[in-house]
GROMACS .gro file of C-alpha atoms in nm:
model
  406
    1MET     CA    1   0.357   3.355   0.622
    2ASP     CA    2   0.618   3.079   0.610
    3GLY     CA    3   0.538   2.973   0.966
    4SER     CA    4   0.855   3.116   1.120
    5ALA     CA    5   0.651   3.353   1.335
    6ASP     CA    6   0.528   3.054   1.533
    7PHE     CA    7   0.877   3.001   1.679
    8PRO     CA    8   1.066   3.261   1.886
    9GLU     CA    9   1.408   3.345   1.750
   10GLY     CA   10   1.668   3.095   1.860
   11THR     CA   11   1.418   2.810   1.909
   12SER     CA   12   1.553   2.478   1.786
   13VAL     CA   13   1.314   2.253   1.602
   14LYS     CA   14   1.384   1.881   1.597
   15TYR     CA   15   1.377   1.732   1.248
   16ALA     CA   16   1.098   1.477   1.216
   17GLY     CA   17   1.095   1.413   0.842
   18PRO     CA   18   1.213   1.118   0.633
   19ARG     CA   19   1.575   1.010   0.659
   20ASP     CA   20   1.808   1.085   0.369
   21TYR     CA   21   1.796   0.842   0.078
   22ARG     CA   22   2.174   0.806   0.098
   23THR     CA   23   2.130   0.611   0.423
   24GLN     CA   24   1.948   0.338   0.228
   25GLY     CA   25   2.128   0.004   0.241
   26ARG     CA   26   2.322  -0.084  -0.074
   27HIS     CA   27   2.363  -0.451  -0.160
   28ALA     CA   28   2.539  -0.600  -0.462
   29VAL     CA   29   2.246  -0.570  -0.705
   30PHE     CA   30   2.096  -0.245  -0.576
   31PRO     CA   31   2.078   0.005  -0.864
   32GLU     CA   32   2.343   0.273  -0.871
   33THR     CA   33   2.204   0.619  -0.801
   34ASP     CA   34   2.356   0.961  -0.862
   35HIS     CA   35   2.294   1.291  -0.682
   36ASP     CA   36   1.981   1.374  -0.881
   37ASP     CA   37   1.830   1.028  -0.828
   38CYS     CA   38   1.878   1.054  -0.452
   39GLU     CA   39   1.730   1.402  -0.432
   40ARG     CA   40   1.435   1.297  -0.645
   41PHE     CA   41   1.363   1.008  -0.407
   42ASN     CA   42   1.409   1.241  -0.108
   43TYR     CA   43   1.163   1.491  -0.254
   44LEU     CA   44   0.904   1.225  -0.329
   45ALA     CA   45   0.936   1.071   0.017
   46HIS     CA   46   0.881   1.413   0.177
   47VAL     CA   47   0.577   1.472  -0.044
   48ASN     CA   48   0.434   1.129   0.041
   49ARG     CA   49   0.468   1.192   0.412
   50TYR     CA   50   0.320   1.541   0.377
   51ILE     CA   51   0.020   1.398   0.194
   52ARG     CA   52  -0.040   1.131   0.459
   53GLU     CA   53   0.027   1.339   0.771
   54ARG     CA   54  -0.087   1.689   0.674
   55ILE     CA   55  -0.344   1.665   0.396
   56GLN     CA   56  -0.522   1.334   0.464
   57PRO     CA   57  -0.643   1.429   0.817
   58ARG     CA   58  -0.800   1.746   0.675
   59ILE     CA   59  -1.034   1.541   0.455
   60GLU     CA   60  -1.243   1.431   0.750
   61ASP     CA   61  -1.245   1.789   0.879
   62ALA     CA   62  -1.388   1.902   0.546
   63TYR     CA   63  -1.633   1.611   0.544
   64ASN     CA   64  -1.765   1.702   0.889
   65ALA     CA   65  -1.777   2.075   0.815
   66ARG     CA   66  -1.920   2.075   0.462
   67VAL     CA   67  -1.995   1.742   0.299
   68GLU     CA   68  -2.206   1.567   0.561
   69PRO     CA   69  -2.404   1.877   0.675
   70LYS     CA   70  -2.499   1.954   0.314
   71PHE     CA   71  -2.611   1.594   0.258
   72VAL     CA   72  -2.813   1.593   0.582
   73ALA     CA   73  -2.982   1.920   0.488
   74GLU     CA   74  -3.081   1.775   0.150
   75LYS     CA   75  -3.169   1.416   0.248
   76GLY     CA   76  -3.260   1.437   0.614
   77ARG     CA   77  -3.012   1.164   0.708
   78LYS     CA   78  -2.640   1.090   0.722
   79PRO     CA   79  -2.460   0.888   0.450
   80LYS     CA   80  -2.535   0.524   0.519
   81ASP     CA   81  -2.200   0.369   0.426
   82ARG     CA   82  -1.851   0.429   0.289
   83THR     CA   83  -1.964   0.393  -0.072
   84GLU     CA   84  -2.213   0.676  -0.036
   85ALA     CA   85  -1.957   0.882   0.158
   86ARG     CA   86  -1.692   0.834  -0.112
   87LYS     CA   87  -1.925   0.951  -0.388
   88LEU     CA   88  -1.995   1.266  -0.187
   89LEU     CA   89  -1.622   1.326  -0.136
   90LEU     CA   90  -1.564   1.331  -0.512
   91THR     CA   91  -1.690   1.689  -0.526
   92GLU     CA   92  -1.502   1.803  -0.213
   93PRO     CA   93  -1.197   2.017  -0.306
   94MET     CA   94  -0.986   1.882  -0.018
   95PHE     CA   95  -1.041   1.524  -0.134
   96GLN     CA   96  -0.976   1.622  -0.495
   97TYR     CA   97  -0.651   1.793  -0.393
   98TYR     CA   98  -0.546   1.490  -0.186
   99SER     CA   99  -0.629   1.242  -0.464
  100ALA     CA  100  -0.453   1.434  -0.739
  101PHE     CA  101  -0.145   1.494  -0.524
  102ARG     CA  102  -0.122   1.134  -0.402
  103ARG     CA  103  -0.175   0.980  -0.746
  104ALA     CA  104   0.087   1.210  -0.896
  105ASN     CA  105   0.328   1.116  -0.618
  106MET     CA  106   0.285   0.745  -0.690
  107GLU     CA  107   0.325   0.789  -1.066
  108GLN     CA  108   0.638   1.000  -1.014
  109ARG     CA  109   0.774   0.742  -0.770
  110GLN     CA  110   0.732   0.471  -1.036
  111GLN     CA  111   0.888   0.691  -1.304
  112ALA     CA  112   1.183   0.771  -1.079
  113GLY     CA  113   1.247   0.407  -0.989
  114ARG     CA  114   1.203   0.277  -1.342
  115TRP     CA  115   1.433   0.540  -1.488
  116VAL     CA  116   1.706   0.438  -1.245
  117ALA     CA  117   1.655   0.068  -1.325
  118LEU     CA  118   1.598   0.092  -1.699
  119ARG     CA  119   1.911   0.289  -1.776
  120GLN     CA  120   2.121   0.010  -1.621
  121ALA     CA  121   1.895  -0.283  -1.709
  122GLU     CA  122   2.163  -0.494  -1.876
  123ALA     CA  123   2.418  -0.429  -1.602
  124LEU     CA  124   2.169  -0.522  -1.330
  125ALA     CA  125   2.076  -0.843  -1.514
  126ALA     CA  126   2.444  -0.934  -1.545
  127LYS     CA  127   2.502  -0.876  -1.172
  128ALA     CA  128   2.203  -1.090  -1.082
  129ALA     CA  129   2.310  -1.365  -1.323
  130ALA     CA  130   2.661  -1.372  -1.178
  131LEU     CA  131   2.511  -1.445  -0.836
  132THR     CA  132   2.231  -1.681  -0.936
  133ASP     CA  133   2.319  -1.878  -1.252
  134GLY     CA  134   2.332  -2.247  -1.169
  135ASP     CA  135   2.221  -2.194  -0.809
  136PRO     CA  136   1.956  -2.453  -0.715
  137ARG     CA  137   1.800  -2.198  -0.480
  138LEU     CA  138   1.648  -2.024  -0.783
  139GLN     CA  139   1.368  -2.238  -0.926
  140LEU     CA  140   1.190  -2.071  -1.218
  141ASN     CA  141   0.901  -2.208  -1.420
  142PRO     CA  142   0.883  -2.052  -1.769
  143ASP     CA  143   0.557  -2.238  -1.832
  144LEU     CA  144   0.378  -2.083  -1.534
  145LYS     CA  145   0.053  -1.914  -1.631
  146ILE     CA  146   0.057  -1.575  -1.460
  147PRO     CA  147  -0.270  -1.530  -1.263
  148LYS     CA  148  -0.527  -1.307  -1.428
  149TYR     CA  149  -0.545  -1.076  -1.125
  150LEU     CA  150  -0.180  -0.989  -1.192
  151VAL     CA  151  -0.198  -0.972  -1.570
  152ASP     CA  152  -0.496  -0.736  -1.575
  153VAL     CA  153  -0.359  -0.483  -1.325
  154HIS     CA  154  -0.033  -0.291  -1.296
  155HIS     CA  155  -0.031  -0.283  -0.916
  156HIS     CA  156   0.063   0.047  -0.751
  157CYS     CA  157   0.086   0.202  -1.100
  158MET     CA  158   0.398  -0.011  -1.159
  159PRO     CA  159   0.421  -0.089  -1.533
  160GLY     CA  160   0.450  -0.464  -1.582
  161SER     CA  161   0.359  -0.532  -1.221
  162TYR     CA  162   0.577  -0.800  -1.060
  163TYR     CA  163   0.617  -1.037  -1.350
  164GLU     CA  164   0.698  -0.860  -1.679
  165GLU     CA  165   1.029  -0.939  -1.852
  166ASN     CA  166   1.163  -0.746  -2.151
  167PHE     CA  167   1.466  -0.968  -2.216
  168PRO     CA  168   1.614  -1.290  -2.073
  169GLY     CA  169   1.736  -1.241  -1.717
  170ASP     CA  170   1.556  -0.907  -1.676
  171VAL     CA  171   1.530  -0.775  -1.317
  172VAL     CA  172   1.416  -0.417  -1.387
  173ASN     CA  173   1.080  -0.442  -1.212
  174ALA     CA  174   1.239  -0.586  -0.901
  175ALA     CA  175   1.511  -0.319  -0.900
  176ASN     CA  176   1.246  -0.049  -0.938
  177TYR     CA  177   1.044  -0.196  -0.652
  178ASP     CA  178   1.352  -0.213  -0.430
  179CYS     CA  179   1.503   0.128  -0.494
  180GLY     CA  180   1.169   0.311  -0.486
  181PHE     CA  181   1.014   0.142  -0.183
  182PHE     CA  182   1.181   0.414   0.024
  183VAL     CA  183   0.931   0.662  -0.125
  184THR     CA  184   0.629   0.433  -0.088
  185ASN     CA  185   0.703   0.407   0.284
  186GLY     CA  186   0.745   0.782   0.321
  187GLY     CA  187   1.116   0.756   0.394
  188ALA     CA  188   1.109   0.406   0.542
  189GLU     CA  189   1.216   0.533   0.883
  190GLY     CA  190   1.468   0.298   1.043
  191GLN     CA  191   1.456   0.054   0.753
  192GLU     CA  192   1.804   0.044   0.607
  193TRP     CA  193   1.721  -0.284   0.435
  194LEU     CA  194   1.344  -0.225   0.415
  195ASP     CA  195   1.292  -0.518   0.650
  196THR     CA  196   1.162  -0.358   0.970
  197VAL     CA  197   0.811  -0.501   0.930
  198GLY     CA  198   0.938  -0.847   0.842
  199THR     CA  199   1.167  -0.846   1.143
  200ALA     CA  200   0.886  -0.724   1.370
  201ILE     CA  201   0.655  -0.999   1.244
  202ALA     CA  202   0.922  -1.261   1.313
  203GLU     CA  203   0.983  -1.117   1.659
  204THR     CA  204   0.609  -1.126   1.730
  205LEU     CA  205   0.594  -1.492   1.630
  206GLN     CA  206   0.894  -1.575   1.845
  207ALA     CA  207   0.736  -1.401   2.143
  208LYS     CA  208   0.401  -1.575   2.087
  209PHE     CA  209   0.550  -1.919   2.014
  210PRO     CA  210   0.884  -1.941   2.198
  211ASP     CA  211   0.898  -2.317   2.147
  212LEU     CA  212   0.840  -2.297   1.772
  213LYS     CA  213   1.158  -2.409   1.597
  214PRO     CA  214   1.053  -2.429   1.233
  215LYS     CA  215   1.263  -2.633   0.995
  216ARG     CA  216   1.084  -2.511   0.683
  217ILE     CA  217   0.907  -2.176   0.639
  218LEU     CA  218   0.698  -2.077   0.337
  219ASP     CA  219   0.662  -1.708   0.249
  220LEU     CA  220   0.381  -1.649   0.000
  221GLY     CA  221   0.384  -1.360  -0.247
  222ALA     CA  222   0.741  -1.292  -0.142
  223SER     CA  223   0.830  -1.052  -0.427
  224LEU     CA  224   1.204  -0.985  -0.392
  225GLY     CA  225   1.228  -1.128  -0.041
  226HIS     CA  226   1.228  -0.832   0.197
  227ASN     CA  227   1.037  -1.035   0.455
  228ALA     CA  228   1.176  -1.376   0.360
  229VAL     CA  229   1.527  -1.250   0.435
  230SER     CA  230   1.405  -1.117   0.771
  231LEU     CA  231   1.262  -1.459   0.853
  232ALA     CA  232   1.588  -1.621   0.741
  233LYS     CA  233   1.785  -1.404   0.982
  234MET     CA  234   1.545  -1.467   1.270
  235TYR     CA  235   1.534  -1.844   1.205
  236PRO     CA  236   1.887  -1.917   1.078
  237ASP     CA  237   1.848  -2.294   1.114
  238ALA     CA  238   1.535  -2.304   0.899
  239GLU     CA  239   1.498  -2.333   0.523
  240ILE     CA  240   1.292  -2.042   0.394
  241VAL     CA  241   1.101  -2.093   0.069
  242ALA     CA  242   0.995  -1.767  -0.097
  243VAL     CA  243   0.724  -1.810  -0.363
  244ASP     CA  244   0.618  -1.548  -0.616
  245ALA     CA  245   0.476  -1.545  -0.969
  246GLY     CA  246   0.733  -1.293  -1.094
  247ALA     CA  247   1.062  -1.431  -1.227
  248PRO     CA  248   1.236  -1.088  -1.215
  249MET     CA  249   1.153  -1.061  -0.845
  250LEU     CA  250   1.294  -1.405  -0.772
  251ARG     CA  251   1.619  -1.358  -0.967
  252TYR     CA  252   1.682  -1.028  -0.798
  253GLY     CA  253   1.570  -1.168  -0.463
  254LEU     CA  254   1.822  -1.451  -0.456
  255ALA     CA  255   2.102  -1.221  -0.572
  256ARG     CA  256   2.008  -0.971  -0.302
  257ALA     CA  257   1.990  -1.238  -0.030
  258LYS     CA  258   2.328  -1.386  -0.124
  259SER     CA  259   2.493  -1.045  -0.132
  260LEU     CA  260   2.357  -0.985   0.220
  261GLY     CA  261   2.513  -1.310   0.339
  262VAL     CA  262   2.181  -1.493   0.371
  263ASP     CA  263   2.203  -1.845   0.231
  264ASN     CA  264   1.897  -2.024   0.370
  265VAL     CA  265   1.634  -1.887   0.129
  266THR     CA  266   1.515  -2.068  -0.184
  267PHE     CA  267   1.319  -1.862  -0.438
  268VAL     CA  268   1.048  -2.054  -0.626
  269GLN     CA  269   0.823  -1.932  -0.908
  270GLY     CA  270   0.467  -2.045  -0.860
  271ASP     CA  271   0.102  -1.955  -0.824
  272VAL     CA  272   0.038  -1.914  -0.451
  273ALA     CA  273  -0.324  -2.024  -0.497
  274ASP     CA  274  -0.216  -2.368  -0.622
  275LEU     CA  275   0.120  -2.514  -0.519
  276THR     CA  276   0.026  -2.881  -0.550
  277LYS     CA  277   0.295  -2.942  -0.812
  278GLU     CA  278   0.563  -2.772  -0.607
  279PHE     CA  279   0.501  -2.898  -0.252
  280GLY     CA  280   0.340  -3.197  -0.086
  281ASP     CA  281   0.096  -3.194   0.203
  282GLU     CA  282   0.224  -3.077   0.542
  283SER     CA  283   0.558  -2.960   0.400
  284PHE     CA  284   0.607  -2.657   0.627
  285ASP     CA  285   0.613  -2.567   0.995
  286LEU     CA  286   0.530  -2.201   0.936
  287VAL     CA  287   0.353  -2.027   0.647
  288THR     CA  288   0.352  -1.647   0.618
  289SER     CA  289   0.251  -1.365   0.388
  290TYR     CA  290   0.281  -0.989   0.409
  291ILE     CA  291   0.061  -0.744   0.216
  292LEU     CA  292  -0.036  -1.020  -0.029
  293LEU     CA  293  -0.407  -1.073   0.029
  294HIS     CA  294  -0.524  -0.724  -0.071
  295GLU     CA  295  -0.367  -0.770  -0.416
  296ILE     CA  296  -0.540  -1.092  -0.513
  297SER     CA  297  -0.888  -1.184  -0.629
  298PHE     CA  298  -1.153  -1.326  -0.398
  299PRO     CA  299  -1.140  -1.680  -0.546
  300ALA     CA  300  -0.760  -1.680  -0.523
  301MET     CA  301  -0.773  -1.570  -0.159
  302LYS     CA  302  -1.008  -1.854  -0.068
  303ALA     CA  303  -0.776  -2.095  -0.248
  304ILE     CA  304  -0.473  -1.960  -0.062
  305PHE     CA  305  -0.628  -2.030   0.278
  306ASN     CA  306  -0.705  -2.385   0.164
  307GLU     CA  307  -0.348  -2.425   0.040
  308CYS     CA  308  -0.214  -2.296   0.371
  309TYR     CA  309  -0.411  -2.561   0.559
  310ARG     CA  310  -0.281  -2.830   0.323
  311LEU     CA  311   0.079  -2.717   0.336
  312VAL     CA  312   0.130  -2.655   0.707
  313LYS     CA  313   0.206  -2.941   0.943
  314LYS     CA  314  -0.011  -3.036   1.239
  315GLY     CA  315   0.082  -2.797   1.519
  316GLY     CA  316   0.227  -2.554   1.265
  317VAL     CA  317   0.141  -2.187   1.232
  318VAL     CA  318  -0.004  -1.982   0.945
  319VAL     CA  319  -0.001  -1.602   0.961
  320HIS     CA  320  -0.107  -1.336   0.711
  321SER     CA  321  -0.029  -0.968   0.769
  322ASP     CA  322  -0.234  -0.718   0.574
  323ILE     CA  323  -0.465  -0.417   0.598
  324VAL     CA  324  -0.718  -0.417   0.881
  325LYS     CA  325  -1.087  -0.477   0.820
  326ASN     CA  326  -1.337  -0.200   0.882
  327SER     CA  327  -1.572  -0.191   1.179
  328ASP     CA  328  -1.841   0.030   1.331
  329GLN     CA  329  -1.559   0.197   1.523
  330VAL     CA  330  -1.436   0.354   1.198
  331SER     CA  331  -1.629   0.650   1.055
  332VAL     CA  332  -1.777   0.615   0.707
  333CYS     CA  333  -1.552   0.902   0.596
  334GLU     CA  334  -1.239   0.725   0.719
  335GLN     CA  335  -1.358   0.404   0.552
  336ALA     CA  336  -1.403   0.596   0.225
  337ILE     CA  337  -1.050   0.735   0.254
  338ARG     CA  338  -0.916   0.383   0.320
  339ASP     CA  339  -1.073   0.278  -0.011
  340TRP     CA  340  -0.861   0.528  -0.205
  341ASP     CA  341  -0.615   0.261  -0.321
  342THR     CA  342  -0.895   0.057  -0.476
  343HIS     CA  343  -1.005   0.337  -0.705
  344TYR     CA  344  -0.684   0.530  -0.772
  345ASN     CA  345  -0.381   0.310  -0.704
  346ASN     CA  346  -0.454   0.005  -0.920
  347GLU     CA  347  -0.545  -0.219  -0.626
  348PRO     CA  348  -0.899  -0.333  -0.715
  349PHE     CA  349  -0.926  -0.593  -0.438
  350HIS     CA  350  -0.815  -0.357  -0.161
  351ALA     CA  351  -1.168  -0.258  -0.057
  352LEU     CA  352  -1.285  -0.620  -0.055
  353LEU     CA  353  -1.035  -0.717   0.213
  354ARG     CA  354  -1.165  -0.430   0.427
  355GLU     CA  355  -1.498  -0.615   0.445
  356LEU     CA  356  -1.368  -0.958   0.539
  357ASP     CA  357  -1.273  -1.128   0.862
  358GLN     CA  358  -0.973  -1.339   0.763
  359HIS     CA  359  -1.039  -1.574   1.052
  360ASP     CA  360  -1.360  -1.680   0.876
  361PHE     CA  361  -1.141  -1.806   0.591
  362PHE     CA  362  -0.919  -1.989   0.836
  363LEU     CA  363  -1.228  -2.157   0.981
  364GLN     CA  364  -1.367  -2.252   0.641
  365SER     CA  365  -1.038  -2.408   0.534
  366GLY     CA  366  -1.020  -2.637   0.837
  367PHE     CA  367  -0.848  -2.446   1.118
  368SER     CA  368  -1.000  -2.440   1.466
  369GLU     CA  369  -1.110  -2.120   1.637
  370ASP     CA  370  -0.914  -2.231   1.944
  371GLY     CA  371  -0.591  -2.162   1.758
  372PHE     CA  372  -0.672  -1.810   1.636
  373PHE     CA  373  -0.447  -1.516   1.723
  374ARG     CA  374  -0.374  -1.165   1.599
  375ALA     CA  375  -0.150  -0.863   1.651
  376SER     CA  376  -0.196  -0.503   1.539
  377SER     CA  377   0.089  -0.311   1.377
  378ALA     CA  378   0.115  -0.109   1.698
  379SER     CA  379   0.219  -0.426   1.882
  380PHE     CA  380   0.438  -0.583   1.613
  381GLY     CA  381   0.757  -0.711   1.768
  382HIS     CA  382   0.593  -0.743   2.106
  383THR     CA  383   0.256  -0.904   2.174
  384ALA     CA  384   0.014  -1.125   1.986
  385LEU     CA  385  -0.328  -1.182   2.142
  386ASP     CA  386  -0.549  -1.488   2.122
  387GLY     CA  387  -0.872  -1.480   1.925
  388ARG     CA  388  -1.010  -1.258   1.652
  389SER     CA  389  -0.941  -0.889   1.602
  390THR     CA  390  -1.169  -0.639   1.776
  391PRO     CA  391  -1.355  -0.337   1.637
  392GLU     CA  392  -1.131  -0.114   1.847
  393GLU     CA  393  -0.820  -0.260   1.682
  394SER     CA  394  -0.973  -0.191   1.343
  395ALA     CA  395  -0.999   0.176   1.434
  396LEU     CA  396  -0.619   0.190   1.476
  397GLY     CA  397  -0.570   0.130   1.103
  398GLY     CA  398  -0.242   0.006   0.963
  399VAL     CA  399  -0.162  -0.362   0.928
  400MET     CA  400  -0.305  -0.654   1.125
  401MET     CA  401  -0.132  -0.988   1.171
  402VAL     CA  402  -0.396  -1.261   1.160
  403GLY     CA  403  -0.302  -1.621   1.227
  404ALA     CA  404  -0.402  -1.971   1.330
  405ILE     CA  405  -0.247  -2.291   1.460
  406LYS     CA  406  -0.329  -2.617   1.285
   0.00000   0.00000   0.00000
């Protein structure tokens, strides 16, 4: 009943689960965690991976066995799109089980991270202040109007999202994001510093553009700098500018970077859709973002592509890495499952990005099709291909790097 009968006595089974939370990298402002904190994060990471790898694939099995046949018998046709498929899934027990389990896992992840950060809020703020006070690489704007798409939504069920401050110098939300990201990534395999993706993106760019020697790099929606620090390590002679709307993220980010020995990142508070007050035209050789676009509104996204064209130099590169768009190579059931975050994880713009070809936005903002390139998450760190993404690449899921040369 426990599955042991499947293995003859004496058979060794290789462990394939998440790594232990105690292997997580600890920098100077990383929250202190005790035994119970670590085991709570371990448990939640295991649950997250179980949900994704064991339960999620069974949804399509149930859809094919029960949901679609019942609909065909009643209507004489198959569901026409992902919206219709999702509505049908709402009454399917496997989807209900998956949704309840996954939502509970995310809420518990946020509770676990916030409890760790809140109980040492003042101490964390003091540590960050000791590393950042008076440092010109932290440029905050207390008059910045936080964009409505951030104010109205607590992304990923994270109270206060990226920007909320409860007292001067507060870094709680950033500390929560940092210490709990291990769970969100299902154990963050191989990511001691949670920078594997950022490093892979930088390696992909270096492989694609071996002659690119950027002097200034702009990272948009940088949060606490996981990817900005990766870029800083890969391009040590460049100045990295990490922009985010959240002051707690930026304070924590600079303190984290300095404690890791990275001194070529400047953290700037700003609205990524309009940086005209912060930077002049053609100020950067490379502009990047990672998992930013699916968290912003449609008008803001259009504005960001226009800003990227304005900010990057002639011959420079712009690259955004985010969720892949859907195509006819992806079943309507899988598309409906991909929309889960839109409806249940406080990411209302997630589904919109699934419908869009980002290269269309590049074209509309002034870039030429001749300079388009892309790389799927399966090839991160290795190969970037010329042109737009293909329907077959969409079927792979994950993250797609989409870029253009000015």
